Amino acid sequence: MMERKTNRAIKGSGSKSNQLFSKIPQVEKILRTRIIKNLLESQPKRLVLNAVRQVLEGIRRLPAGEMEKTAFAPDAVAQRVYDCVLEKAAPQLKPVINATGVILHTNLGRAFLSAGAEKALLSVSANYSNLEVDAATNKRSDRIDHLEPLLCLLINAPAATVVNNNAAAVFLALNTFAFRKEVIVSRGQLVEIGGAFRLPEIMKASGAKLVEVGTTNITYLSDYEKAITDKTAMLLHVHPSNFAITGFTQEVGLEQLVRLARSRGLLTMSDMGSGVLIDLKKYGFGDEPPVQAAIKSGADVVSFSGDKLLGGPQAGILAGGKACLERMKKNPLNRALRVDKLRIAALEATLKSYLDEQTAIRDIPVLEMLLRPLPQIAREAADLFEKLSGVVAGNGRIQIADGFSQLGGGALPAENIPTKVIRFLPARLSPDVFAARLRRNNPPVFTRIAQDELILDPRTLHPKEYKVIAEAFNTILKK
Ligand SMILES: *Cc1c(COP(=O)(O)O)cnc(C)c1O
């Protein structure tokens, strides 16, 4: 039916394209080629047919001028179908090499798991598990029981739970405590985190009414005080995540908010964004307050992500007072936002690493990359340089230079982390084109461009990836 319709539509157009269209081989003819017959031995027929139709459709849509140049022989079309099928048959979600130096790159999957977390995830992935049962008593249990005591111990909080991600955590808290009530937020904290997390929009969807106070750069305690009405349910403190306001600024600290909220019978929540369990100041990193500090300040509820600085799977962690956590767990939405067993396993293993800080720093990739000493990075840069410069030879200018890595993922936005990078200026291709070809490598290699040069940062690489990158360079330069 489809075929005939297309053909009829074409009758009306110019006779030249008519001639061209008649040269496009029919589906049956392509299926009879040797290439496709062989392909059908290893690939599902549905996938092959789908690819044939797609390739033919692509040819029909070509502008007349281009169509003339297209090879119409069944074997040539079959070859394109073959490539198309192999591409579709390969995993669509797959590992890539991150040479950008952005540790928590949301588009590249944010944190990747520690070996221990990976192992834990695999152990429950293709097996039954005690997800919601106590094996000793055969009594039904809560899936969060596997995590809550550990979270409470690490965060020093009376109670905790875990949901799908931090956006879900904020949503659940607002819906539980502030449905049809008012929540006061400083204008300096009304953040948008990439990928459509806009605080005002989440609040609206949760049923809470946002009351903005102060200005972008200055908010006083009195601004909150004046905004409190009998409809107010909560004062919300939000980590500004991916930006830093510098210069003439003032925000009200969490402790002061808690004091005000308590005196007026209100709740205080802190959306900590990244959320970190170790004191990064000790390691020379600015002002990222640990989650424990927010609990200590008396916040009723704190929330943070599992796959940002914590370095675990995607998750939203909520911690705070027992009564507050109980109310959130009883909210029917909690069921809609719950985490699956794979992530519970990965999160448990990640959290266990934090029982000993040195273990966490060694085993959790996000922390290891962030805290990797510069002399080590310099050695790695030299090693990568050696592998690449041999391949580049005269085909461009390559050098080691000082540079900066970024944490990304909405933490330490103002922090430039000194690193050593490889700078490469290809001789024949523009850096953009070279970067695009690296991304088309298998596995794809992601780099950064700065000052019109290609930048590769060993901080987010594993030395075993250097050889793959060198091979990708070689393939591109040889063409
Ligand atoms: C990242 C972030 C979120 C969203 O967290 P997800 O885990 O990505 O859902 C919410 N609030 C703040 C302040 C953040 O930085």
Coordinates of C-alpha atoms and ligand atoms in Angstrom, one line a residue:
M1 CA 0.0 0.0 0.0
M2 CA 2.7 2.4 1.1
E3 CA 4.7 1.7 -2.0
R4 CA 1.9 2.3 -4.4
K5 CA 1.0 5.5 -2.7
T6 CA 4.5 6.8 -3.0
N7 CA 4.7 5.9 -6.6
R8 CA 1.5 7.7 -7.4
A9 CA 2.7 10.8 -5.7
I10 CA 5.8 10.7 -7.8
K11 CA 3.9 10.5 -11.1
G12 CA 3.0 14.1 -10.7
S13 CA 6.6 15.4 -10.3
G14 CA 9.1 16.0 -13.1
S15 CA 9.9 13.2 -15.5
K16 CA 13.6 13.2 -14.6
S17 CA 13.0 12.4 -11.0
N18 CA 10.4 9.9 -12.2
Q19 CA 13.2 8.1 -14.1
L20 CA 15.4 8.2 -11.1
F21 CA 12.7 6.8 -8.8
S22 CA 12.2 3.9 -11.1
K23 CA 15.8 3.0 -10.7
I24 CA 15.5 2.5 -6.9
P25 CA 15.5 -1.3 -6.4
Q26 CA 12.5 -2.9 -4.9
V27 CA 12.6 -4.4 -1.4
E28 CA 12.4 -7.9 -2.7
K29 CA 15.4 -7.5 -4.9
I30 CA 17.5 -6.2 -2.0
L31 CA 16.4 -9.1 0.2
R32 CA 17.7 -11.5 -2.5
T33 CA 21.2 -10.1 -2.5
R34 CA 24.0 -12.2 -1.0
I35 CA 24.9 -9.6 1.5
I36 CA 21.4 -9.5 3.0
K37 CA 20.9 -13.3 2.8
N38 CA 24.1 -13.6 4.9
L39 CA 23.0 -10.9 7.2
L40 CA 19.7 -12.6 7.8
E41 CA 21.5 -15.6 9.2
S42 CA 22.7 -13.6 12.2
Q43 CA 20.1 -10.8 12.5
P44 CA 16.4 -10.7 13.1
K45 CA 14.3 -10.3 10.0
R46 CA 12.4 -7.4 11.5
L47 CA 15.5 -5.4 12.0
V48 CA 16.7 -6.1 8.4
L49 CA 13.3 -5.2 6.9
N50 CA 13.1 -2.1 8.9
A51 CA 16.6 -1.1 7.7
V52 CA 15.8 -1.8 4.1
R53 CA 12.7 0.5 4.2
Q54 CA 14.7 3.2 6.0
V55 CA 17.5 3.2 3.5
L56 CA 15.1 3.2 0.5
E57 CA 13.1 6.0 2.2
G58 CA 16.4 7.9 2.6
I59 CA 17.2 7.6 -1.1
R60 CA 13.6 8.7 -2.1
R61 CA 14.0 11.8 0.0
L62 CA 17.3 12.9 -1.6
P63 CA 17.2 16.1 -3.6
A64 CA 17.2 15.2 -7.4
G65 CA 20.8 16.4 -7.9
E66 CA 22.1 14.1 -5.1
M67 CA 20.0 11.2 -6.1
E68 CA 21.7 11.1 -9.5
K69 CA 25.0 10.5 -7.7
T70 CA 23.6 7.7 -5.5
A71 CA 24.5 4.2 -6.4
F72 CA 21.2 2.3 -7.1
A73 CA 22.7 -1.2 -7.8
P74 CA 21.0 -3.7 -5.4
D75 CA 24.4 -4.6 -4.0
A76 CA 25.3 -1.0 -3.2
V77 CA 21.9 -0.5 -1.5
A78 CA 22.3 -3.8 0.4
Q79 CA 25.7 -2.7 1.7
R80 CA 24.1 0.4 3.2
V81 CA 21.4 -1.8 4.7
Y82 CA 24.1 -4.0 6.2
D83 CA 25.8 -1.1 7.8
C84 CA 22.5 0.2 9.1
V85 CA 21.5 -3.1 10.6
L86 CA 24.9 -3.6 12.4
E87 CA 24.6 -0.1 13.8
K88 CA 21.1 -0.8 15.1
A89 CA 22.0 -4.2 16.4
A90 CA 24.9 -2.8 18.5
P91 CA 23.9 -1.5 21.9
Q92 CA 22.5 2.0 21.6
L93 CA 23.5 3.0 25.1
K94 CA 27.1 2.2 25.4
P95 CA 30.4 3.2 27.2
V96 CA 32.2 6.2 25.9
I97 CA 35.6 7.8 26.7
N98 CA 35.4 11.1 28.6
A99 CA 38.5 13.2 27.9
T100 CA 36.7 16.5 28.7
G101 CA 37.9 16.8 32.2
V102 CA 34.4 17.4 33.5
I103 CA 34.0 14.8 36.2
L104 CA 30.2 14.8 36.6
H105 CA 29.1 15.2 33.0
T106 CA 25.4 14.8 33.0
N107 CA 25.2 14.0 29.3
L108 CA 27.9 11.3 29.8
G109 CA 26.0 9.7 32.6
R110 CA 27.3 11.6 35.6
A111 CA 29.1 9.5 38.2
F112 CA 30.2 6.1 37.2
L113 CA 30.2 3.4 39.8
S114 CA 33.0 2.0 42.0
A115 CA 34.0 -1.6 41.2
G116 CA 32.3 -2.6 44.5
A117 CA 29.0 -1.0 43.5
E118 CA 29.1 -2.6 40.0
K119 CA 29.7 -6.0 41.6
A120 CA 26.8 -5.5 44.0
L121 CA 24.5 -4.4 41.2
L122 CA 25.4 -7.4 39.1
S123 CA 24.9 -9.8 42.0
V124 CA 21.2 -8.9 42.3
S125 CA 20.5 -8.1 38.6
A126 CA 19.9 -11.6 37.3
N127 CA 18.7 -13.3 40.5
Y128 CA 16.0 -13.2 43.0
S129 CA 16.8 -11.1 46.0
N130 CA 15.5 -10.4 49.5
L131 CA 14.4 -7.0 48.3
E132 CA 11.3 -6.7 50.5
V133 CA 11.5 -9.7 52.8
D134 CA 13.3 -10.5 56.0
A135 CA 14.8 -13.9 55.3
A136 CA 15.0 -14.8 59.0
T137 CA 11.3 -14.2 59.8
N138 CA 9.8 -14.4 56.3
K139 CA 8.0 -11.1 57.2
R140 CA 7.5 -8.5 54.6
S141 CA 10.0 -5.6 54.9
D142 CA 10.6 -2.3 53.3
R143 CA 13.2 -2.1 50.4
I144 CA 14.6 1.0 52.0
D145 CA 15.6 -1.1 55.1
H146 CA 18.7 -2.1 53.2
L147 CA 19.8 1.5 53.1
E148 CA 18.3 3.5 56.0
P149 CA 20.5 2.4 58.9
L150 CA 23.6 3.0 56.8
L151 CA 22.4 6.5 55.7
C152 CA 21.5 7.4 59.3
L153 CA 24.9 6.4 60.5
L154 CA 26.8 8.3 57.8
I155 CA 24.7 11.4 57.8
N156 CA 24.1 11.4 61.5
A157 CA 20.3 11.8 60.9
P158 CA 17.4 10.2 62.8
A159 CA 15.8 8.9 59.6
A160 CA 16.3 8.7 55.8
T161 CA 14.9 7.3 52.6
V162 CA 15.7 7.1 48.9
V163 CA 13.7 7.9 45.8
N164 CA 14.3 8.0 42.1
N165 CA 16.5 11.2 42.0
N166 CA 16.9 14.5 43.7
A167 CA 14.2 16.1 41.7
A168 CA 11.8 13.5 42.9
A169 CA 13.0 14.0 46.5
V170 CA 12.3 17.7 46.3
F171 CA 9.0 17.0 44.7
L172 CA 8.0 14.5 47.3
A173 CA 8.9 16.7 50.2
L174 CA 7.1 19.7 48.8
N175 CA 4.0 17.7 48.0
T176 CA 4.0 16.1 51.5
F177 CA 4.6 19.3 53.5
A178 CA 3.4 22.2 51.4
F179 CA 0.5 21.0 49.2
R180 CA -1.6 24.2 48.7
K181 CA 0.6 26.0 51.1
E182 CA 3.4 28.5 50.7
V183 CA 7.1 27.8 50.6
I184 CA 9.5 30.7 50.9
V185 CA 12.7 30.7 48.7
S186 CA 15.3 33.4 48.2
R187 CA 15.4 34.8 44.6
G188 CA 19.2 34.0 44.7
Q189 CA 18.4 30.3 44.9
L190 CA 15.7 29.9 42.2
V191 CA 17.9 27.7 40.1
E192 CA 17.6 25.9 36.9
I193 CA 19.8 22.8 36.7
G194 CA 20.2 21.6 33.1
G195 CA 17.7 19.1 31.7
A196 CA 14.5 20.9 32.8
F197 CA 14.9 21.0 36.6
R198 CA 13.6 24.4 37.3
L199 CA 12.8 24.9 40.9
P200 CA 9.7 27.1 40.3
E201 CA 8.3 24.5 38.0
I202 CA 8.9 21.6 40.3
M203 CA 7.3 23.5 43.1
K204 CA 4.2 24.3 41.0
A205 CA 3.8 20.6 39.9
S206 CA 4.1 19.5 43.5
G207 CA 1.2 21.8 44.5
A208 CA 3.3 24.1 46.6
K209 CA 3.1 27.8 46.2
L210 CA 6.4 29.5 45.7
V211 CA 6.9 32.8 47.5
E212 CA 10.0 34.5 46.3
V213 CA 11.9 36.9 48.6
G214 CA 14.9 39.1 48.4
T215 CA 16.8 39.8 45.2
T216 CA 19.2 37.9 43.0
N217 CA 22.2 38.9 45.0
I218 CA 20.9 40.0 48.4
T219 CA 18.4 38.3 50.7
Y220 CA 18.1 39.1 54.4
L221 CA 16.5 37.2 57.2
S222 CA 14.0 40.0 57.5
D223 CA 12.8 39.3 53.9
Y224 CA 11.8 35.7 55.0
E225 CA 10.3 37.1 58.2
K226 CA 8.1 39.5 56.3
A227 CA 6.9 36.9 53.9
I228 CA 5.6 34.5 56.5
T229 CA 1.8 34.2 56.5
D230 CA -0.6 31.7 58.0
K231 CA -0.3 29.8 54.7
T232 CA 3.4 29.3 55.0
A233 CA 4.5 25.7 55.5
M234 CA 8.2 25.8 54.9
L235 CA 11.4 27.8 54.4
L236 CA 13.4 26.2 51.5
H237 CA 17.1 26.6 51.2
V238 CA 18.5 25.6 47.7
H239 CA 22.1 25.0 46.8
P240 CA 22.8 27.3 43.9
S241 CA 24.5 24.4 42.2
N242 CA 25.7 25.4 38.8
F243 CA 26.4 29.1 39.3
A244 CA 28.1 31.3 41.8
I245 CA 27.1 34.8 42.6
T246 CA 30.2 36.8 43.5
G247 CA 30.7 40.4 44.6
F248 CA 28.1 42.2 46.6
T249 CA 26.1 39.3 47.9
Q250 CA 24.3 38.0 50.9
E251 CA 22.3 34.9 51.6
V252 CA 20.8 33.7 54.9
G253 CA 22.6 30.7 56.3
L254 CA 20.7 27.5 57.0
E255 CA 21.1 27.8 60.8
Q256 CA 19.4 31.2 60.8
L257 CA 16.6 29.9 58.7
V258 CA 16.1 27.0 61.0
R259 CA 15.9 29.4 64.0
L260 CA 13.3 31.6 62.3
A261 CA 11.3 28.6 61.1
R262 CA 11.2 27.0 64.5
S263 CA 10.1 30.2 66.2
R264 CA 7.2 30.3 63.9
G265 CA 6.3 26.6 63.9
L266 CA 7.5 26.1 60.3
L267 CA 9.7 23.5 58.6
T268 CA 13.1 24.0 57.0
M269 CA 14.3 22.0 54.1
S270 CA 17.7 22.1 52.4
D271 CA 18.0 20.9 48.8
M272 CA 21.7 20.3 48.8
G273 CA 22.0 19.4 45.1
S274 CA 25.2 17.4 44.9
G275 CA 25.5 16.6 48.5
V276 CA 28.8 15.4 49.8
L277 CA 29.5 13.2 52.8
I278 CA 33.2 14.2 53.4
D279 CA 34.6 17.6 54.3
L280 CA 36.2 18.7 51.0
K281 CA 37.8 21.7 52.7
K282 CA 40.3 19.4 54.2
Y283 CA 41.4 18.6 50.6
G284 CA 41.5 22.2 49.5
F285 CA 38.0 22.5 48.0
G286 CA 36.0 25.6 48.8
D287 CA 32.6 25.8 50.3
E288 CA 30.6 22.6 49.7
P289 CA 29.0 22.0 53.1
P290 CA 28.8 18.3 53.9
V291 CA 25.3 16.9 54.4
Q292 CA 26.0 16.2 58.0
A293 CA 26.4 19.9 58.6
A294 CA 22.9 20.6 57.3
I295 CA 21.5 18.0 59.6
K296 CA 23.4 19.5 62.4
S297 CA 22.0 22.9 61.6
G298 CA 18.6 21.5 62.5
A299 CA 17.1 21.3 59.0
D300 CA 14.0 19.1 59.2
V301 CA 14.6 17.6 55.8
V302 CA 17.7 17.6 53.5
S303 CA 17.9 16.1 50.0
F304 CA 20.7 15.4 47.6
S305 CA 21.6 13.3 44.5
G306 CA 23.1 9.8 44.5
D307 CA 25.0 10.3 41.3
K308 CA 26.7 13.6 41.8
L309 CA 29.5 14.0 44.3
L310 CA 28.3 11.0 46.3
G311 CA 29.5 9.0 43.3
G312 CA 26.8 6.3 43.3
P313 CA 23.8 5.5 41.1
Q314 CA 21.0 7.9 40.1
A315 CA 19.0 8.4 43.3
G316 CA 17.5 11.1 45.5
I317 CA 18.4 10.8 49.2
L318 CA 16.2 12.4 51.8
A319 CA 17.3 12.6 55.4
G320 CA 16.0 14.3 58.6
G321 CA 13.6 13.9 61.5
K322 CA 11.7 10.7 62.0
A323 CA 8.2 12.3 61.9
C324 CA 9.0 14.1 58.7
L325 CA 10.5 11.1 57.0
E326 CA 7.5 9.0 58.1
R327 CA 5.1 11.4 56.5
M328 CA 7.0 11.3 53.2
K329 CA 7.1 7.5 53.2
K330 CA 3.4 7.4 53.6
N331 CA 2.7 9.8 50.7
P332 CA 1.3 7.6 47.8
L333 CA 3.7 9.4 45.5
N334 CA 6.5 7.7 47.3
R335 CA 5.5 4.5 45.5
A336 CA 5.6 6.3 42.2
L337 CA 9.1 7.6 42.8
R338 CA 10.7 4.5 44.3
V339 CA 14.1 3.1 43.4
D340 CA 14.7 -0.4 42.0
K341 CA 16.8 -3.2 43.4
L342 CA 19.7 -2.5 41.1
R343 CA 20.2 0.9 42.4
I344 CA 19.6 -0.1 46.0
A345 CA 22.4 -2.6 45.6
A346 CA 24.8 -0.1 44.0
L347 CA 23.9 2.6 46.5
E348 CA 24.5 0.3 49.5
A349 CA 27.9 -0.6 48.2
T350 CA 28.8 3.1 47.5
L351 CA 27.6 4.2 51.0
K352 CA 29.6 1.4 52.6
S353 CA 32.8 2.8 51.1
Y354 CA 32.1 6.0 53.1
L355 CA 32.4 4.1 56.4
D356 CA 36.1 4.8 56.0
E357 CA 37.0 8.1 54.4
Q358 CA 40.3 6.8 52.9
T359 CA 38.5 3.9 51.3
A360 CA 35.9 6.2 49.8
I361 CA 38.6 8.5 48.3
R362 CA 40.4 5.5 46.9
D363 CA 37.4 3.5 45.6
I364 CA 34.8 5.9 44.5
P365 CA 35.8 7.1 41.0
V366 CA 34.3 10.6 41.4
L367 CA 36.3 11.3 44.5
E368 CA 39.4 9.6 43.2
M369 CA 39.3 11.8 40.0
L370 CA 38.5 15.0 42.0
L371 CA 41.3 14.4 44.5
R372 CA 43.9 12.9 42.2
P373 CA 47.2 14.7 42.9
L374 CA 48.6 17.0 40.3
P375 CA 52.0 15.3 40.0
Q376 CA 50.1 12.1 39.1
I377 CA 48.1 13.9 36.5
A378 CA 51.3 15.3 35.1
R379 CA 52.8 11.9 34.7
E380 CA 49.6 10.7 33.0
A381 CA 49.6 13.7 30.7
A382 CA 53.2 12.8 29.7
D383 CA 52.2 9.2 29.0
L384 CA 49.2 10.2 26.9
F385 CA 51.3 12.8 25.1
E386 CA 53.9 10.2 24.2
K387 CA 51.3 7.9 22.8
L388 CA 49.6 10.6 20.8
S389 CA 52.6 12.5 19.5
G390 CA 53.9 9.4 17.9
V391 CA 50.7 9.1 16.0
V392 CA 50.3 12.8 15.2
A393 CA 53.9 13.1 13.9
G394 CA 53.8 16.0 11.4
N395 CA 50.0 16.2 11.2
G396 CA 49.5 19.0 13.7
R397 CA 50.8 20.7 16.8
I398 CA 50.5 18.8 20.0
Q399 CA 51.7 19.8 23.5
I400 CA 51.2 19.4 27.2
A401 CA 49.8 22.5 28.9
D402 CA 48.4 23.7 32.2
G403 CA 44.6 23.7 32.3
F404 CA 41.5 23.3 34.5
S405 CA 39.2 20.3 35.1
Q406 CA 35.7 20.9 36.4
L407 CA 33.6 18.9 38.8
G408 CA 30.3 19.6 36.9
G409 CA 26.9 18.3 38.0
G410 CA 26.1 21.4 39.9
A411 CA 28.8 21.4 42.6
L412 CA 31.7 23.7 43.2
P413 CA 30.7 25.8 40.2
A414 CA 33.3 28.4 40.9
E415 CA 36.1 26.0 41.4
N416 CA 38.8 25.5 38.8
I417 CA 40.7 22.4 39.4
P418 CA 44.3 22.7 38.2
T419 CA 45.2 19.9 35.8
K420 CA 47.6 19.1 32.9
V421 CA 46.0 18.7 29.5
I422 CA 47.0 17.7 26.0
R423 CA 46.4 20.5 23.5
F424 CA 46.2 19.5 19.9
L425 CA 45.8 21.6 16.7
P426 CA 45.2 19.3 13.8
A427 CA 47.0 20.4 10.6
R428 CA 44.4 19.5 8.0
L429 CA 41.1 19.5 9.8
S430 CA 39.5 22.1 12.1
P431 CA 39.4 21.1 15.8
D432 CA 35.6 20.9 15.6
V433 CA 35.7 18.4 12.7
F434 CA 38.4 16.4 14.5
A435 CA 36.4 16.3 17.7
A436 CA 33.3 15.2 15.7
R437 CA 35.3 12.3 14.2
L438 CA 36.6 11.3 17.6
R439 CA 33.0 11.1 18.8
R440 CA 32.2 8.8 15.9
N441 CA 34.9 6.4 16.9
N442 CA 34.0 3.1 18.5
P443 CA 34.0 3.7 21.5
P444 CA 33.2 7.4 21.1
V445 CA 35.8 9.8 22.5
F446 CA 34.5 13.1 23.9
T447 CA 37.0 16.0 24.1
R448 CA 36.7 19.7 24.8
I449 CA 37.6 22.7 22.6
A450 CA 39.2 25.8 24.0
Q451 CA 40.9 28.6 22.2
D452 CA 40.3 26.7 19.0
E453 CA 42.3 23.7 20.1
L454 CA 41.3 20.2 21.0
I455 CA 41.8 19.6 24.7
L456 CA 42.2 16.2 26.4
D457 CA 42.3 16.0 30.2
P458 CA 43.7 12.8 31.7
R459 CA 41.8 13.5 35.0
T460 CA 38.7 11.8 33.6
L461 CA 40.5 9.1 31.8
H462 CA 41.9 5.7 32.8
P463 CA 45.4 5.0 31.4
K464 CA 44.0 1.9 29.7
E465 CA 42.0 4.2 27.5
Y466 CA 45.1 6.0 26.1
K467 CA 45.8 3.3 23.5
V468 CA 42.2 3.5 22.3
I469 CA 42.5 7.2 21.9
A470 CA 45.8 6.9 20.0
E471 CA 44.2 4.4 17.6
A472 CA 41.3 6.8 17.1
F473 CA 43.7 9.6 16.3
N474 CA 45.6 7.3 13.9
T475 CA 42.4 6.3 12.0
I476 CA 41.3 10.0 11.6
L477 CA 44.8 11.2 10.6
K478 CA 45.3 8.4 8.1
K479 CA 42.2 9.2 6.1
Ligands
LIG1 C1 21.2 18.4 40.5 C2 20.2 19.2 41.4 C3 18.9 18.7 41.5 C4 18.3 17.6 40.6 O1 18.9 16.4 41.1 P1 18.7 15.1 40.2 O2 19.3 14.0 41.0 O3 19.4 15.3 38.9 O4 17.2 14.9 40.0 C5 18.0 19.4 42.3 N1 18.5 20.5 43.0 C6 19.7 20.9 43.0 C7 20.1 22.1 43.8 C8 20.7 20.3 42.2 O5 21.9 20.7 42.1

